[in-house]
CSV table of C-alpha atoms in Angstrom, one decimal:
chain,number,residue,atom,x,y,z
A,1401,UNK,CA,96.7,147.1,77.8
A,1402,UNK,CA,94.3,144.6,79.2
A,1403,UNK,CA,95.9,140.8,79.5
A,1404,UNK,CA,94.2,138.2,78.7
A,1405,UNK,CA,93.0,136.0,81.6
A,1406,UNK,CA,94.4,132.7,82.0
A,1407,UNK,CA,92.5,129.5,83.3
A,1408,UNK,CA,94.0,127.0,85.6
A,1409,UNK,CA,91.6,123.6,86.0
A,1410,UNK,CA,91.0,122.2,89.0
A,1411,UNK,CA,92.2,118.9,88.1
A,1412,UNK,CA,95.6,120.3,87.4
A,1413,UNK,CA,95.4,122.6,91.0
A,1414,UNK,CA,94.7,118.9,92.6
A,1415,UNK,CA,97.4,117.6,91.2
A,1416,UNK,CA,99.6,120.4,92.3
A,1417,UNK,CA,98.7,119.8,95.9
A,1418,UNK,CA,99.3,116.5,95.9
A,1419,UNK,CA,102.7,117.1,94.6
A,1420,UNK,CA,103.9,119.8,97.3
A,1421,UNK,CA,102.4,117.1,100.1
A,1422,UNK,CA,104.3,114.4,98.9
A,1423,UNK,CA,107.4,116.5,99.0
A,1424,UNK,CA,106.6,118.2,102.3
A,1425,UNK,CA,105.8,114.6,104.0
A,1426,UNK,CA,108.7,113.3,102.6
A,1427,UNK,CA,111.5,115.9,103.9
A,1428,UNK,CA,109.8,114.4,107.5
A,1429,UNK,CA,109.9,111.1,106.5
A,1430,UNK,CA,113.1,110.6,105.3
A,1431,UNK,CA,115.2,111.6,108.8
A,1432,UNK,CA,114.0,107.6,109.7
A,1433,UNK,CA,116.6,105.6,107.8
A,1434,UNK,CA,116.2,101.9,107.4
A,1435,UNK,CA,118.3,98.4,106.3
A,1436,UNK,CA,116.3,95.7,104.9
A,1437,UNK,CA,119.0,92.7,104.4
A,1438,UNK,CA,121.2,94.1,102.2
A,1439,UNK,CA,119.0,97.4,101.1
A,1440,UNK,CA,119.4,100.9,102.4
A,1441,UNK,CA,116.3,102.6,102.6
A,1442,UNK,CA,114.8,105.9,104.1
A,1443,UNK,CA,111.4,106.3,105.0
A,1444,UNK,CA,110.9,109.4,102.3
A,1445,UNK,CA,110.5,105.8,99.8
A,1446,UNK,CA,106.7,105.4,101.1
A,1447,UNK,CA,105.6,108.8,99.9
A,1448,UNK,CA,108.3,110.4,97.5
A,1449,UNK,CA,108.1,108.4,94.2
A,1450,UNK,CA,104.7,109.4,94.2
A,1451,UNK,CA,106.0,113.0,93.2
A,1452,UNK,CA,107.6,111.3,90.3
A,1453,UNK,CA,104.3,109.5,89.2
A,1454,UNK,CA,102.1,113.4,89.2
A,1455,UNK,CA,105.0,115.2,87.4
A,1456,UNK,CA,104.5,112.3,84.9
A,1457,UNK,CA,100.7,112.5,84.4
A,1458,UNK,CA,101.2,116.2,84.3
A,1459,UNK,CA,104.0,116.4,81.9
A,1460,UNK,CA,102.0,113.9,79.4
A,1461,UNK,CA,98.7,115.5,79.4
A,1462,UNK,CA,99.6,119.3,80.1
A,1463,UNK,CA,103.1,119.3,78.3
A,1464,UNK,CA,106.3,121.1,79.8
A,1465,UNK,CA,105.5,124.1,80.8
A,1466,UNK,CA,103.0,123.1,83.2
A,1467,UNK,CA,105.1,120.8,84.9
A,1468,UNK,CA,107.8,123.2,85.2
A,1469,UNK,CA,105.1,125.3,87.1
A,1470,UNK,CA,104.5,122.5,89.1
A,1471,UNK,CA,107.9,121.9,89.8
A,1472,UNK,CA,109.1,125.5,90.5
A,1473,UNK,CA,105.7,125.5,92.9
A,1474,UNK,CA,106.8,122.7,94.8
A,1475,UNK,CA,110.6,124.2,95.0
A,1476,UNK,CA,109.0,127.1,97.0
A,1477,UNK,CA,106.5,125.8,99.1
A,1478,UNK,CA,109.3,123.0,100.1
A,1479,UNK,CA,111.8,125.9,100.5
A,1480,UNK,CA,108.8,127.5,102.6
A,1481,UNK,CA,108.2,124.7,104.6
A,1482,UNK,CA,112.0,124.0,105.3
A,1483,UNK,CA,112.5,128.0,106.2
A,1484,UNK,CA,109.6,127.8,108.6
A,1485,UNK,CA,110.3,124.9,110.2
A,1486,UNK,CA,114.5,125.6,110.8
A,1487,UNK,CA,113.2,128.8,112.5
A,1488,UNK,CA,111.1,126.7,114.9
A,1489,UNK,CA,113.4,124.6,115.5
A,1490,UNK,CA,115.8,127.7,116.7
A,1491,UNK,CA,113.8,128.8,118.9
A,1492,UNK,CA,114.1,127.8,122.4
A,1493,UNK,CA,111.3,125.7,123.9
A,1494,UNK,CA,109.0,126.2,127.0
A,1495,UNK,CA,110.7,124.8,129.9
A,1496,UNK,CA,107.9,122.3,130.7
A,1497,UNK,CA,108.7,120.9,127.3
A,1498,UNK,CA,110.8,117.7,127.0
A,1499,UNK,CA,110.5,116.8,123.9
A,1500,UNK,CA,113.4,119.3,122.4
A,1501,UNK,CA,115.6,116.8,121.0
A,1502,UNK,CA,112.4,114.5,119.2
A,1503,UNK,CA,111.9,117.4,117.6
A,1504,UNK,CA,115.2,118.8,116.4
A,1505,UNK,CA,115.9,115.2,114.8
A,1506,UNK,CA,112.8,115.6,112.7
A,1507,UNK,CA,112.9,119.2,111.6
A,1508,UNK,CA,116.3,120.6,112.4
A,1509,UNK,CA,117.9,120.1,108.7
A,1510,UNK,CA,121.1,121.0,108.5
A,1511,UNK,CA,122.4,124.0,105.5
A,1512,UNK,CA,123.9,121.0,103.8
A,1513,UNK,CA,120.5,118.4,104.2
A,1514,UNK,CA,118.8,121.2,102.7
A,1515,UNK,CA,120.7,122.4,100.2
A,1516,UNK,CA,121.0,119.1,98.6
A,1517,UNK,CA,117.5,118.7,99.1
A,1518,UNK,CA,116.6,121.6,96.7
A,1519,UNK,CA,119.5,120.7,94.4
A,1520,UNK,CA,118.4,116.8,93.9
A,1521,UNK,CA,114.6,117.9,93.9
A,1522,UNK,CA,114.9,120.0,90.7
A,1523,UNK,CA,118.0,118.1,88.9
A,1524,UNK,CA,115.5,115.4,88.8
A,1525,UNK,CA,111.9,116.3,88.5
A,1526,UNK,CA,113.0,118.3,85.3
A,1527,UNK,CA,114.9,115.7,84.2
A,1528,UNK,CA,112.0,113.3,84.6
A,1529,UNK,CA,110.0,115.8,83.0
A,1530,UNK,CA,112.2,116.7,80.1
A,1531,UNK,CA,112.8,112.8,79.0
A,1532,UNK,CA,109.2,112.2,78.8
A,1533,UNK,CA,108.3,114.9,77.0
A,1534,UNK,CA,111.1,114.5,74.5
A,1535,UNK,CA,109.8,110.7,74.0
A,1536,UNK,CA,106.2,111.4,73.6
A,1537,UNK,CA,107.6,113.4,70.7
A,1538,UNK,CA,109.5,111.0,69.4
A,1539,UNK,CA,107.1,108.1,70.0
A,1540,UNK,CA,104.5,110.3,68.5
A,1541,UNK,CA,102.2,109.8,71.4
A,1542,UNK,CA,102.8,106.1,72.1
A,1543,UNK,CA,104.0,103.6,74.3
A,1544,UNK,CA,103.3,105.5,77.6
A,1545,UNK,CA,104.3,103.0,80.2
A,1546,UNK,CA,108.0,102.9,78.7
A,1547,UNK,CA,108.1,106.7,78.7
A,1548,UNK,CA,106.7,106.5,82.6
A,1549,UNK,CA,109.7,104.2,83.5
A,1550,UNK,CA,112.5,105.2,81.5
A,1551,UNK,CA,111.6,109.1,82.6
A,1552,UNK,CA,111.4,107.9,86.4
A,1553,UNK,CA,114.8,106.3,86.0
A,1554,UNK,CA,116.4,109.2,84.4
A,1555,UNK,CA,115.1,111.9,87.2
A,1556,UNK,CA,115.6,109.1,89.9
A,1557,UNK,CA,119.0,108.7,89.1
A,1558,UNK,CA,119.8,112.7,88.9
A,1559,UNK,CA,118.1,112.9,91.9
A,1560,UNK,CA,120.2,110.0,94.1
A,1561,UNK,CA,123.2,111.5,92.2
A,1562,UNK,CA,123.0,114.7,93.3
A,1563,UNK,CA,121.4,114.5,96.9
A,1564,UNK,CA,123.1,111.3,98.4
A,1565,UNK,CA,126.8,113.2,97.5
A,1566,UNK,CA,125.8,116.4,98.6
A,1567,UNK,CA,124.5,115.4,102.2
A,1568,UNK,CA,126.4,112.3,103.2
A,1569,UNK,CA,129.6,112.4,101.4
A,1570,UNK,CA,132.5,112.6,104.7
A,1571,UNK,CA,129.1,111.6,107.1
A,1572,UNK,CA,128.3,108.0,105.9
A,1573,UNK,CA,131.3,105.5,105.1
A,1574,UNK,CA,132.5,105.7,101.9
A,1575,UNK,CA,131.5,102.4,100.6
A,1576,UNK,CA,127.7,102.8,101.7
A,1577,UNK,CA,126.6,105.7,99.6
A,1578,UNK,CA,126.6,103.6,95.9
A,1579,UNK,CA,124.7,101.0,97.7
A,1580,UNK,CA,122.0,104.1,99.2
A,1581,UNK,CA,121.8,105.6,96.1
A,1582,UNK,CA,121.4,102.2,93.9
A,1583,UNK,CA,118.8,101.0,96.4
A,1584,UNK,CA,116.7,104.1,96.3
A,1585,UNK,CA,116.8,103.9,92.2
A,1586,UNK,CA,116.4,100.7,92.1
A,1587,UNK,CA,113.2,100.5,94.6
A,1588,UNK,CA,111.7,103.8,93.4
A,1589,UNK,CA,111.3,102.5,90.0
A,1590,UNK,CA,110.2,99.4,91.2
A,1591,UNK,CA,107.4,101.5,93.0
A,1592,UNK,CA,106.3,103.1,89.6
A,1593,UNK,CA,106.1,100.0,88.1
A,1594,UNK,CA,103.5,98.6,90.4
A,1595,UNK,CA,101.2,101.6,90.4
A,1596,UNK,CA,101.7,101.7,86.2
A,1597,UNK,CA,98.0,100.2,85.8
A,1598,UNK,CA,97.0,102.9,88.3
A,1599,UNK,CA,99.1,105.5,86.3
A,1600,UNK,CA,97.8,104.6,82.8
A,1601,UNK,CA,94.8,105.0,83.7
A,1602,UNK,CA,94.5,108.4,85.2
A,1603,UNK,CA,96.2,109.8,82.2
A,1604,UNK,CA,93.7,108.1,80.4
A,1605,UNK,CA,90.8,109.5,82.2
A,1606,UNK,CA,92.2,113.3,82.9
A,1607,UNK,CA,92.8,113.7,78.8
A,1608,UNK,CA,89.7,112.7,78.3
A,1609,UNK,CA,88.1,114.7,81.5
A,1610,UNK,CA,90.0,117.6,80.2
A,1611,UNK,CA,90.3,117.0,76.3
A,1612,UNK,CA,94.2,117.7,76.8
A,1613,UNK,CA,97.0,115.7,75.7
A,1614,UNK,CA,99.5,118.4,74.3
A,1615,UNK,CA,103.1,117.6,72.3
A,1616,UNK,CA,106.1,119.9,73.2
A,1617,UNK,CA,106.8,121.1,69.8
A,1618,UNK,CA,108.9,124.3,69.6
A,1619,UNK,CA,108.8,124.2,73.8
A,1620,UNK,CA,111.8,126.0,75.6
A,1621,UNK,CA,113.4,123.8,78.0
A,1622,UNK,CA,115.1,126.3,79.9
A,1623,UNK,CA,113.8,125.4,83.7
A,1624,UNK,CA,113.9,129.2,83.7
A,1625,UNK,CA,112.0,129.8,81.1
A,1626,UNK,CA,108.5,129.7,83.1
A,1627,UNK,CA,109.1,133.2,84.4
A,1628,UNK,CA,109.4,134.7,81.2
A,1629,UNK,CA,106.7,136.8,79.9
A,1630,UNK,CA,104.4,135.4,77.0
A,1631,UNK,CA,103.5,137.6,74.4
């Protein structure tokens, strides 16, 4: 039986590498952790909302079930890049090399670090995913900016929920994980909400480049779902 070829655009490939970057760059950047007064910050906040912002434009021009490919693609070229770089990190330098311990800090996740990594990474992106496509259902299209934030506070907050817990609960003092992981909500919607103009009007632009702007009707949630075989 011949199967039908399907086409990928390119817009939707761009945005798929700029997704697994962003996550890549900001398992790197979020070993440096930073106070600013009384705000506790790591440096994966410069790079990792942006994530949030591409699963949205995807989600509301390409529905669902492409973000959940985008999401699922970014779980294994993270997983990838995590795999790769703990097994470089396990192997013994050359002895000229001093710079063992620079090293080790940056790419030497722990089991733990990593597993809450994945965990947090796809509690929330299909979180953020499913609330927005459930409200551009409901809102019949409308009021996209709303359906940007409330979406990024919802996958935001599954995220911090689950990761924060997971890696630091027994390692940082008791009392200093809420304040982490209301700080990084907090400022990570406060990042989407600058870059909203910017946001509003690439979706604007890729459903008219593309002449998409599909509605989830009758769409199986199931994050497993993806892998399924179409009829």
């Amino acid at each position: 039986m011949k199967k039908e070829k399907t086409m990928v655009s390119v817009l939707f490939m761009e945005f798929s590498i700029i997704f697994t970057v962003c996550l890549i760059a900001s398992n790197i950047l979020e070993t440096k952790q930073m106070v600013f007064g009384p705000l506790h910050l790591t440096g994966g906040l410069l790079i990792f909302p942006i994530s949030y912002i591409v699963n949205d434009v995807v989600c509301e021009v390409w529905g669902y079930r492409r973000a959940s490919i985008l999401i699922w693609t970014g779980f294994v070229t993270n997983f990838c890049f995590i795999a790769v770089a703990s097994l470089a990190d396990a192997i013994p330098g050359a002895p000229y090399w001093d710079n063992e311990a620079g090293f080790h800090a940056i790419f030497g996740l722990t089991p733990r670090i990593a597993l809450a990594s994945f965990v947090s990474f796809i509690a929330g992106s299909f979180v953020n995913a499913y609330v927005m496509s459930r409200m551009k259902i409901a809102d019949k299209g409308k009021r996209f900016p709303l359906r940007a934030i409330v979406s990024t506070i919802w996958g935001e907050g599954a995220d911090s929920l689950c990761f924060f817990p997971l890696a630091f609960y027994g390692v940082l003092p008791d009392e200093e994980l809420p304040l982490m992981m209301l700080s990084q909500l907090v400022l990570k919607t406060v990042y989407e909400v600058i870059v909203l103009p910017v946001t509003i009007r690439v979706v604007g632009w890729v459903k008219k480049y593309e002449g998409e702007d599909v509605y989830d009707h009758d769409v199986n949630y199931n994050i497993f779902a993806v892998f399924r075989r179409r009829d």
